[in-house]
mmCIF file of C-alpha atoms in Angstrom:
data_model
loop_
_atom_site.group_PDB
_atom_site.id
_atom_site.type_symbol
_atom_site.label_atom_id
_atom_site.label_comp_id
_atom_site.label_asym_id
_atom_site.label_seq_id
_atom_site.Cartn_x
_atom_site.Cartn_y
_atom_site.Cartn_z
ATOM 1 C CA UNK A 1 -99.470 -15.149 167.887
ATOM 2 C CA UNK A 2 -96.544 -12.410 167.764
ATOM 3 C CA UNK A 3 -95.342 -11.129 164.405
ATOM 4 C CA UNK A 4 -91.971 -11.530 163.738
ATOM 5 C CA UNK A 5 -92.039 -10.643 159.736
ATOM 6 C CA UNK A 6 -93.689 -8.681 157.406
ATOM 7 C CA UNK A 7 -97.076 -10.740 156.309
ATOM 8 C CA UNK A 8 -98.161 -9.363 152.439
ATOM 9 C CA UNK A 9 -101.763 -10.026 150.842
ATOM 10 C CA UNK A 10 -102.696 -8.911 147.535
ATOM 11 C CA UNK A 11 -105.612 -9.206 146.065
ATOM 12 C CA UNK A 12 -106.480 -7.674 141.875
ATOM 13 C CA UNK A 13 -110.321 -7.533 142.276
ATOM 14 C CA UNK A 14 -112.842 -5.748 139.823
ATOM 15 C CA UNK A 15 -113.565 -2.597 140.568
ATOM 16 C CA UNK A 16 -117.486 -2.986 141.905
ATOM 17 C CA UNK A 17 -119.178 -2.593 145.666
ATOM 18 C CA UNK A 18 -119.948 -6.309 145.967
ATOM 19 C CA UNK A 19 -116.172 -7.885 146.023
ATOM 20 C CA UNK A 20 -115.310 -5.075 149.098
ATOM 21 C CA UNK A 21 -116.354 -7.955 151.740
ATOM 22 C CA UNK A 22 -112.854 -9.885 150.663
ATOM 23 C CA UNK A 23 -110.880 -6.627 151.495
ATOM 24 C CA UNK A 24 -113.027 -6.494 154.733
ATOM 25 C CA UNK A 25 -112.166 -10.359 155.606
ATOM 26 C CA UNK A 26 -108.581 -10.584 154.972
ATOM 27 C CA UNK A 27 -108.126 -6.707 156.980
ATOM 28 C CA UNK A 28 -109.824 -8.407 160.138
ATOM 29 C CA UNK A 29 -108.035 -12.103 159.297
ATOM 30 C CA UNK A 30 -104.493 -9.989 159.417
ATOM 31 C CA UNK A 31 -105.301 -8.042 162.193
ATOM 32 C CA UNK A 32 -106.636 -10.768 164.308
ATOM 33 C CA UNK A 33 -103.215 -12.059 164.476
ATOM 34 C CA UNK A 34 -102.017 -9.142 166.449
ATOM 35 C CA UNK A 35 -101.733 -9.135 170.276
ATOM 36 C CA UNK A 36 -101.616 -6.641 172.373
ATOM 37 C CA UNK A 37 -104.143 -4.382 170.903
ATOM 38 C CA UNK A 38 -106.841 -2.878 173.077
ATOM 39 C CA UNK A 39 -109.749 -2.976 171.592
ATOM 40 C CA UNK A 40 -109.677 -5.256 168.451
ATOM 41 C CA UNK A 41 -113.489 -4.933 167.106
ATOM 42 C CA UNK A 42 -112.970 -0.598 167.172
ATOM 43 C CA UNK A 43 -109.177 -0.910 164.548
ATOM 44 C CA UNK A 44 -110.463 -3.647 162.599
ATOM 45 C CA UNK A 45 -113.863 -1.870 162.121
ATOM 46 C CA UNK A 46 -111.790 1.553 161.659
ATOM 47 C CA UNK A 47 -109.259 -0.151 159.124
ATOM 48 C CA UNK A 48 -112.562 -1.760 156.682
ATOM 49 C CA UNK A 49 -113.988 1.320 156.932
ATOM 50 C CA UNK A 50 -111.566 3.868 155.448
ATOM 51 C CA UNK A 51 -110.030 1.051 153.386
ATOM 52 C CA UNK A 52 -113.714 0.923 152.395
ATOM 53 C CA UNK A 53 -113.811 5.036 151.429
ATOM 54 C CA UNK A 54 -110.022 4.992 149.204
ATOM 55 C CA UNK A 55 -112.807 1.882 147.648
ATOM 56 C CA UNK A 56 -115.685 4.241 146.965
ATOM 57 C CA UNK A 57 -113.392 6.898 145.670
ATOM 58 C CA UNK A 58 -111.947 4.669 143.498
ATOM 59 C CA UNK A 59 -115.410 2.709 141.885
ATOM 60 C CA UNK A 60 -117.669 6.429 142.285
ATOM 61 C CA UNK A 61 -115.375 8.678 140.821
ATOM 62 C CA UNK A 62 -112.131 7.768 138.937
ATOM 63 C CA UNK A 63 -113.880 4.486 137.227
ATOM 64 C CA UNK A 64 -116.881 7.184 136.792
ATOM 65 C CA UNK A 65 -118.799 6.373 134.083
ATOM 66 C CA UNK A 66 -116.613 4.159 132.507
ATOM 67 C CA UNK A 67 -117.623 0.472 130.614
ATOM 68 C CA UNK A 68 -115.475 -1.406 129.976
ATOM 69 C CA UNK A 69 -116.490 -3.840 132.248
ATOM 70 C CA UNK A 70 -112.867 -4.820 133.110
ATOM 71 C CA UNK A 71 -111.852 -1.567 135.950
ATOM 72 C CA UNK A 72 -109.584 -2.767 138.644
ATOM 73 C CA UNK A 73 -108.303 -1.937 141.525
ATOM 74 C CA UNK A 74 -105.168 -3.554 143.102
ATOM 75 C CA UNK A 75 -104.483 -3.717 147.076
ATOM 76 C CA UNK A 76 -101.436 -4.719 148.536
ATOM 77 C CA UNK A 77 -102.287 -5.380 152.874
ATOM 78 C CA UNK A 78 -99.170 -5.779 154.059
ATOM 79 C CA UNK A 79 -98.243 -6.120 158.517
ATOM 80 C CA UNK A 80 -95.107 -4.897 158.911
ATOM 81 C CA UNK A 81 -93.577 -6.014 163.078
ATOM 82 C CA UNK A 82 -91.392 -3.173 163.122
ATOM 83 C CA UNK A 83 -92.180 -0.429 164.123
ATOM 84 C CA UNK A 84 -96.147 -2.788 163.844
ATOM 85 C CA UNK A 85 -98.278 -1.395 161.828
ATOM 86 C CA UNK A 86 -100.690 -2.409 158.891
ATOM 87 C CA UNK A 87 -100.062 -0.618 154.883
ATOM 88 C CA UNK A 88 -102.942 -0.794 152.753
ATOM 89 C CA UNK A 89 -101.935 0.546 149.173
ATOM 90 C CA UNK A 90 -104.179 0.725 146.726
ATOM 91 C CA UNK A 91 -103.912 1.098 143.137
ATOM 92 C CA UNK A 92 -106.158 2.273 139.561
ATOM 93 C CA UNK A 93 -106.099 3.354 136.487
ATOM 94 C CA UNK A 94 -108.802 5.780 136.103
ATOM 95 C CA UNK A 95 -108.960 9.015 136.439
ATOM 96 C CA UNK A 96 -107.348 11.086 138.898
ATOM 97 C CA UNK A 97 -107.931 13.923 140.906
ATOM 98 C CA UNK A 98 -106.104 16.291 143.690
ATOM 99 C CA UNK A 99 -106.549 15.914 146.721
ATOM 100 C CA UNK A 100 -106.286 19.921 148.119
ATOM 101 C CA UNK A 101 -109.027 20.507 146.174
ATOM 102 C CA UNK A 102 -111.553 18.312 148.523
ATOM 103 C CA UNK A 103 -113.147 20.431 150.785
ATOM 104 C CA UNK A 104 -112.949 20.025 154.513
ATOM 105 C CA UNK A 105 -116.864 19.101 155.052
ATOM 106 C CA UNK A 106 -118.683 22.005 157.099
ATOM 107 C CA UNK A 107 -120.612 20.622 159.312
ATOM 108 C CA UNK A 108 -123.007 24.483 159.776
ATOM 109 C CA UNK A 109 -123.143 23.958 156.353
ATOM 110 C CA UNK A 110 -124.652 20.604 155.490
ATOM 111 C CA UNK A 111 -121.630 20.215 153.387
ATOM 112 C CA UNK A 112 -122.353 16.714 151.297
ATOM 113 C CA UNK A 113 -118.906 16.500 150.097
ATOM 114 C CA UNK A 114 -115.362 15.228 151.612
ATOM 115 C CA UNK A 115 -116.186 13.059 154.001
ATOM 116 C CA UNK A 116 -114.264 10.257 152.227
ATOM 117 C CA UNK A 117 -111.240 11.081 152.504
ATOM 118 C CA UNK A 118 -111.782 13.425 155.778
ATOM 119 C CA UNK A 119 -112.790 9.821 157.153
ATOM 120 C CA UNK A 120 -109.752 8.452 155.814
ATOM 121 C CA UNK A 121 -107.883 11.144 157.471
ATOM 122 C CA UNK A 122 -108.613 10.319 160.760
ATOM 123 C CA UNK A 123 -108.849 7.098 161.159
ATOM 124 C CA UNK A 124 -105.863 6.468 159.856
ATOM 125 C CA UNK A 125 -102.292 7.482 160.429
ATOM 126 C CA UNK A 126 -100.908 9.287 157.146
ATOM 127 C CA UNK A 127 -103.055 9.131 153.995
ATOM 128 C CA UNK A 128 -101.162 9.232 150.741
ATOM 129 C CA UNK A 129 -102.929 10.041 147.053
ATOM 130 C CA UNK A 130 -100.385 10.210 144.321
ATOM 131 C CA UNK A 131 -102.515 10.353 140.891
ATOM 132 C CA UNK A 132 -100.355 9.020 137.811
ATOM 133 C CA UNK A 133 -101.860 8.694 134.554
ATOM 134 C CA UNK A 134 -102.253 4.996 134.189
ATOM 135 C CA UNK A 135 -101.503 4.269 137.263
ATOM 136 C CA UNK A 136 -103.348 6.012 141.087
ATOM 137 C CA UNK A 137 -101.477 5.356 143.988
ATOM 138 C CA UNK A 138 -103.149 5.277 147.602
ATOM 139 C CA UNK A 139 -100.844 4.859 150.531
ATOM 140 C CA UNK A 140 -102.957 4.044 154.161
ATOM 141 C CA UNK A 141 -101.116 3.639 157.263
ATOM 142 C CA UNK A 142 -101.804 2.828 160.819
ATOM 143 C CA UNK A 143 -99.246 2.608 163.420
ATOM 144 C CA UNK A 144 -100.468 -0.622 165.926
ATOM 145 C CA UNK B 1 -130.176 -3.458 154.708
ATOM 146 C CA UNK B 2 -132.952 -4.290 156.393
ATOM 147 C CA UNK B 3 -135.111 -0.619 156.665
ATOM 148 C CA UNK B 4 -138.533 -1.504 158.273
ATOM 149 C CA UNK B 5 -141.514 1.673 159.220
ATOM 150 C CA UNK B 6 -143.706 2.814 161.302
ATOM 151 C CA UNK B 7 -145.759 5.661 161.435
ATOM 152 C CA UNK B 8 -147.001 7.573 164.496
ATOM 153 C CA UNK B 9 -150.204 10.177 164.806
ATOM 154 C CA UNK B 10 -147.158 12.485 164.904
ATOM 155 C CA UNK B 11 -143.448 10.284 163.772
ATOM 156 C CA UNK B 12 -141.685 7.543 161.823
ATOM 157 C CA UNK B 13 -139.463 5.206 163.164
ATOM 158 C CA UNK B 14 -136.932 4.004 160.802
ATOM 159 C CA UNK B 15 -135.190 0.671 161.936
ATOM 160 C CA UNK B 16 -131.925 0.212 159.866
ATOM 161 C CA UNK B 17 -130.739 -3.110 159.968
ATOM 162 C CA UNK B 18 -127.194 -3.743 158.421
ATOM 163 C CA UNK B 19 -124.789 -1.723 156.115
ATOM 164 C CA UNK B 20 -125.457 1.843 155.188
ATOM 165 C CA UNK B 21 -122.407 1.287 152.556
ATOM 166 C CA UNK B 22 -122.504 3.193 148.814
ATOM 167 C CA UNK B 23 -124.055 -0.086 148.110
ATOM 168 C CA UNK B 24 -126.987 0.957 149.987
ATOM 169 C CA UNK B 25 -127.387 4.410 150.631
ATOM 170 C CA UNK B 26 -129.879 4.964 147.861
ATOM 171 C CA UNK B 27 -132.010 2.781 149.547
ATOM 172 C CA UNK B 28 -132.046 4.783 153.137
ATOM 173 C CA UNK B 29 -132.380 7.814 150.772
ATOM 174 C CA UNK B 30 -135.201 7.052 149.054
ATOM 175 C CA UNK B 31 -137.697 5.511 152.600
ATOM 176 C CA UNK B 32 -136.606 9.162 153.771
ATOM 177 C CA UNK B 33 -137.823 10.948 150.603
ATOM 178 C CA UNK B 34 -140.819 9.168 150.342
ATOM 179 C CA UNK B 35 -142.085 10.481 153.978
ATOM 180 C CA UNK B 36 -139.991 13.817 153.159
ATOM 181 C CA UNK B 37 -142.694 13.475 150.350
ATOM 182 C CA UNK B 38 -146.112 13.023 152.544
ATOM 183 C CA UNK B 39 -145.168 16.347 154.041
ATOM 184 C CA UNK B 40 -143.685 13.821 157.188
ATOM 185 C CA UNK B 41 -140.566 15.371 158.598
ATOM 186 C CA UNK B 42 -140.071 14.309 162.210
ATOM 187 C CA UNK B 43 -138.379 10.789 161.411
ATOM 188 C CA UNK B 44 -136.725 8.682 163.919
ATOM 189 C CA UNK B 45 -133.824 6.382 163.268
ATOM 190 C CA UNK B 46 -133.687 3.584 164.992
ATOM 191 C CA UNK B 47 -130.491 1.834 164.618
ATOM 192 C CA UNK B 48 -129.552 -0.369 167.028
ATOM 193 C CA UNK B 49 -128.651 -3.070 164.382
ATOM 194 C CA UNK B 50 -126.446 -0.863 162.119
ATOM 195 C CA UNK B 51 -123.411 -2.537 161.416
ATOM 196 C CA UNK B 52 -121.887 -0.390 159.396
ATOM 197 C CA UNK B 53 -121.920 3.150 158.109
ATOM 198 C CA UNK B 54 -119.569 5.060 155.457
ATOM 199 C CA UNK B 55 -119.135 8.133 154.232
ATOM 200 C CA UNK B 56 -122.344 7.651 151.173
ATOM 201 C CA UNK B 57 -124.651 7.017 154.691
ATOM 202 C CA UNK B 58 -123.493 9.875 156.296
ATOM 203 C CA UNK B 59 -124.065 11.900 153.399
ATOM 204 C CA UNK B 60 -127.839 10.850 153.657
ATOM 205 C CA UNK B 61 -128.035 11.943 156.930
ATOM 206 C CA UNK B 62 -126.875 15.043 156.816
ATOM 207 C CA UNK B 63 -128.880 15.580 153.649
ATOM 208 C CA UNK B 64 -132.001 14.490 155.328
ATOM 209 C CA UNK B 65 -131.613 16.603 158.262
ATOM 210 C CA UNK B 66 -130.566 19.734 156.860
ATOM 211 C CA UNK B 67 -134.326 19.218 154.679
ATOM 212 C CA UNK B 68 -136.174 17.968 157.735
ATOM 213 C CA UNK B 69 -135.213 21.101 159.645
ATOM 214 C CA UNK B 70 -135.424 23.635 156.996
ATOM 215 C CA UNK B 71 -139.828 22.264 157.243
ATOM 216 C CA UNK B 72 -141.352 24.539 160.524
ATOM 217 C CA UNK B 73 -144.808 25.096 161.711
ATOM 218 C CA UNK B 74 -143.466 27.267 164.560
ATOM 219 C CA UNK B 75 -139.832 27.878 165.035
ATOM 220 C CA UNK B 76 -139.761 26.199 168.201
ATOM 221 C CA UNK B 77 -141.753 23.094 165.943
ATOM 222 C CA UNK B 78 -140.578 21.481 163.035
ATOM 223 C CA UNK B 79 -138.939 18.649 161.369
ATOM 224 C CA UNK B 80 -136.062 16.455 162.376
ATOM 225 C CA UNK B 81 -133.651 13.838 162.017
ATOM 226 C CA UNK B 82 -133.667 12.256 165.442
ATOM 227 C CA UNK B 83 -131.238 9.027 166.362
ATOM 228 C CA UNK B 84 -132.176 6.427 168.634
ATOM 229 C CA UNK B 85 -129.608 3.506 169.393
ATOM 230 C CA UNK B 86 -126.561 4.404 168.130
ATOM 231 C CA UNK B 87 -124.159 1.253 169.221
ATOM 232 C CA UNK B 88 -121.174 2.848 170.169
ATOM 233 C CA UNK B 89 -118.288 1.610 167.381
ATOM 234 C CA UNK B 90 -120.435 3.497 165.216
ATOM 235 C CA UNK B 91 -119.712 6.405 167.778
ATOM 236 C CA UNK B 92 -116.808 6.937 167.122
ATOM 237 C CA UNK B 93 -117.195 7.542 163.014
ATOM 238 C CA UNK B 94 -120.344 10.395 164.364
ATOM 239 C CA UNK B 95 -117.103 11.635 167.053
ATOM 240 C CA UNK B 96 -114.969 11.648 163.583
ATOM 241 C CA UNK B 97 -116.444 13.720 161.712
ATOM 242 C CA UNK B 98 -119.046 16.072 163.942
ATOM 243 C CA UNK B 99 -122.118 14.476 163.157
ATOM 244 C CA UNK B 100 -122.580 13.520 167.327
ATOM 245 C CA UNK B 101 -123.108 17.857 167.668
ATOM 246 C CA UNK B 102 -125.264 17.635 164.697
ATOM 247 C CA UNK B 103 -128.160 15.051 165.366
ATOM 248 C CA UNK B 104 -130.068 14.485 168.578
ATOM 249 C CA UNK B 105 -129.128 11.462 170.349
ATOM 250 C CA UNK B 106 -131.277 9.015 172.651
ATOM 251 C CA UNK B 107 -130.520 6.041 174.549
ATOM 252 C CA UNK B 108 -133.596 4.070 173.164
ATOM 253 C CA UNK B 109 -136.575 4.494 170.408
ATOM 254 C CA UNK B 110 -139.262 5.525 173.809
ATOM 255 C CA UNK B 111 -137.879 8.694 174.457
ATOM 256 C CA UNK B 112 -136.622 9.588 170.801
ATOM 257 C CA UNK B 113 -140.309 9.587 169.342
ATOM 258 C CA UNK B 114 -141.663 11.644 173.298
ATOM 259 C CA UNK B 115 -138.855 14.396 172.174
ATOM 260 C CA UNK B 116 -140.330 15.325 169.210
#
């Protein structure tokens, strides 16, 4: 099917790894509608991985130590026809961080941190993170 | 994620099937740490059944590789984590992160086990 209008899916999930498969399924379903993609399986895998890395960051860092049980990730997935792209926005109300302070992994030193952000930046065309008290915002964009 | 382990004379073979992500990476780490605790540092990971790996899984692999390589019998012989049967879509992630050049990779487990 060729996309004529933006298609948007919104999810409001508990910030737990258990529910990330819902996000994966949505990404796969949305990309399945796009014609003319060379390697569908690889693209879907990479988009799922990038989105999961953002969620892993939110669950493992933004909400680390939170015990209210009501931590959530609000996600908006949008498929735009012109220019054709997938945009994944994620919001959380947890602790923010400064992406500039996350070191790029140095393989020689077997550094163990920073792979999540590094992967996201390599898998997507654009990754922005806007920290704001009570409303941290990730925006991941991939041109298709 | 399912993990199975087979001990051979000099080498341990760990087969991983499914996903290594934030929820499951610790299970793989426990399996590898248990081998290290027994003084076994020559490990082959058979990843033919690996469906997905994210950064927590990559972290387990790189930490394990570092610890295994610290164990040396001689300058030429020591521990290592070697990989067999890496699926193509996972290889792309390895390429992106530089892991491809970091790990010795083999097309099958026989070759990987024999490399030690």
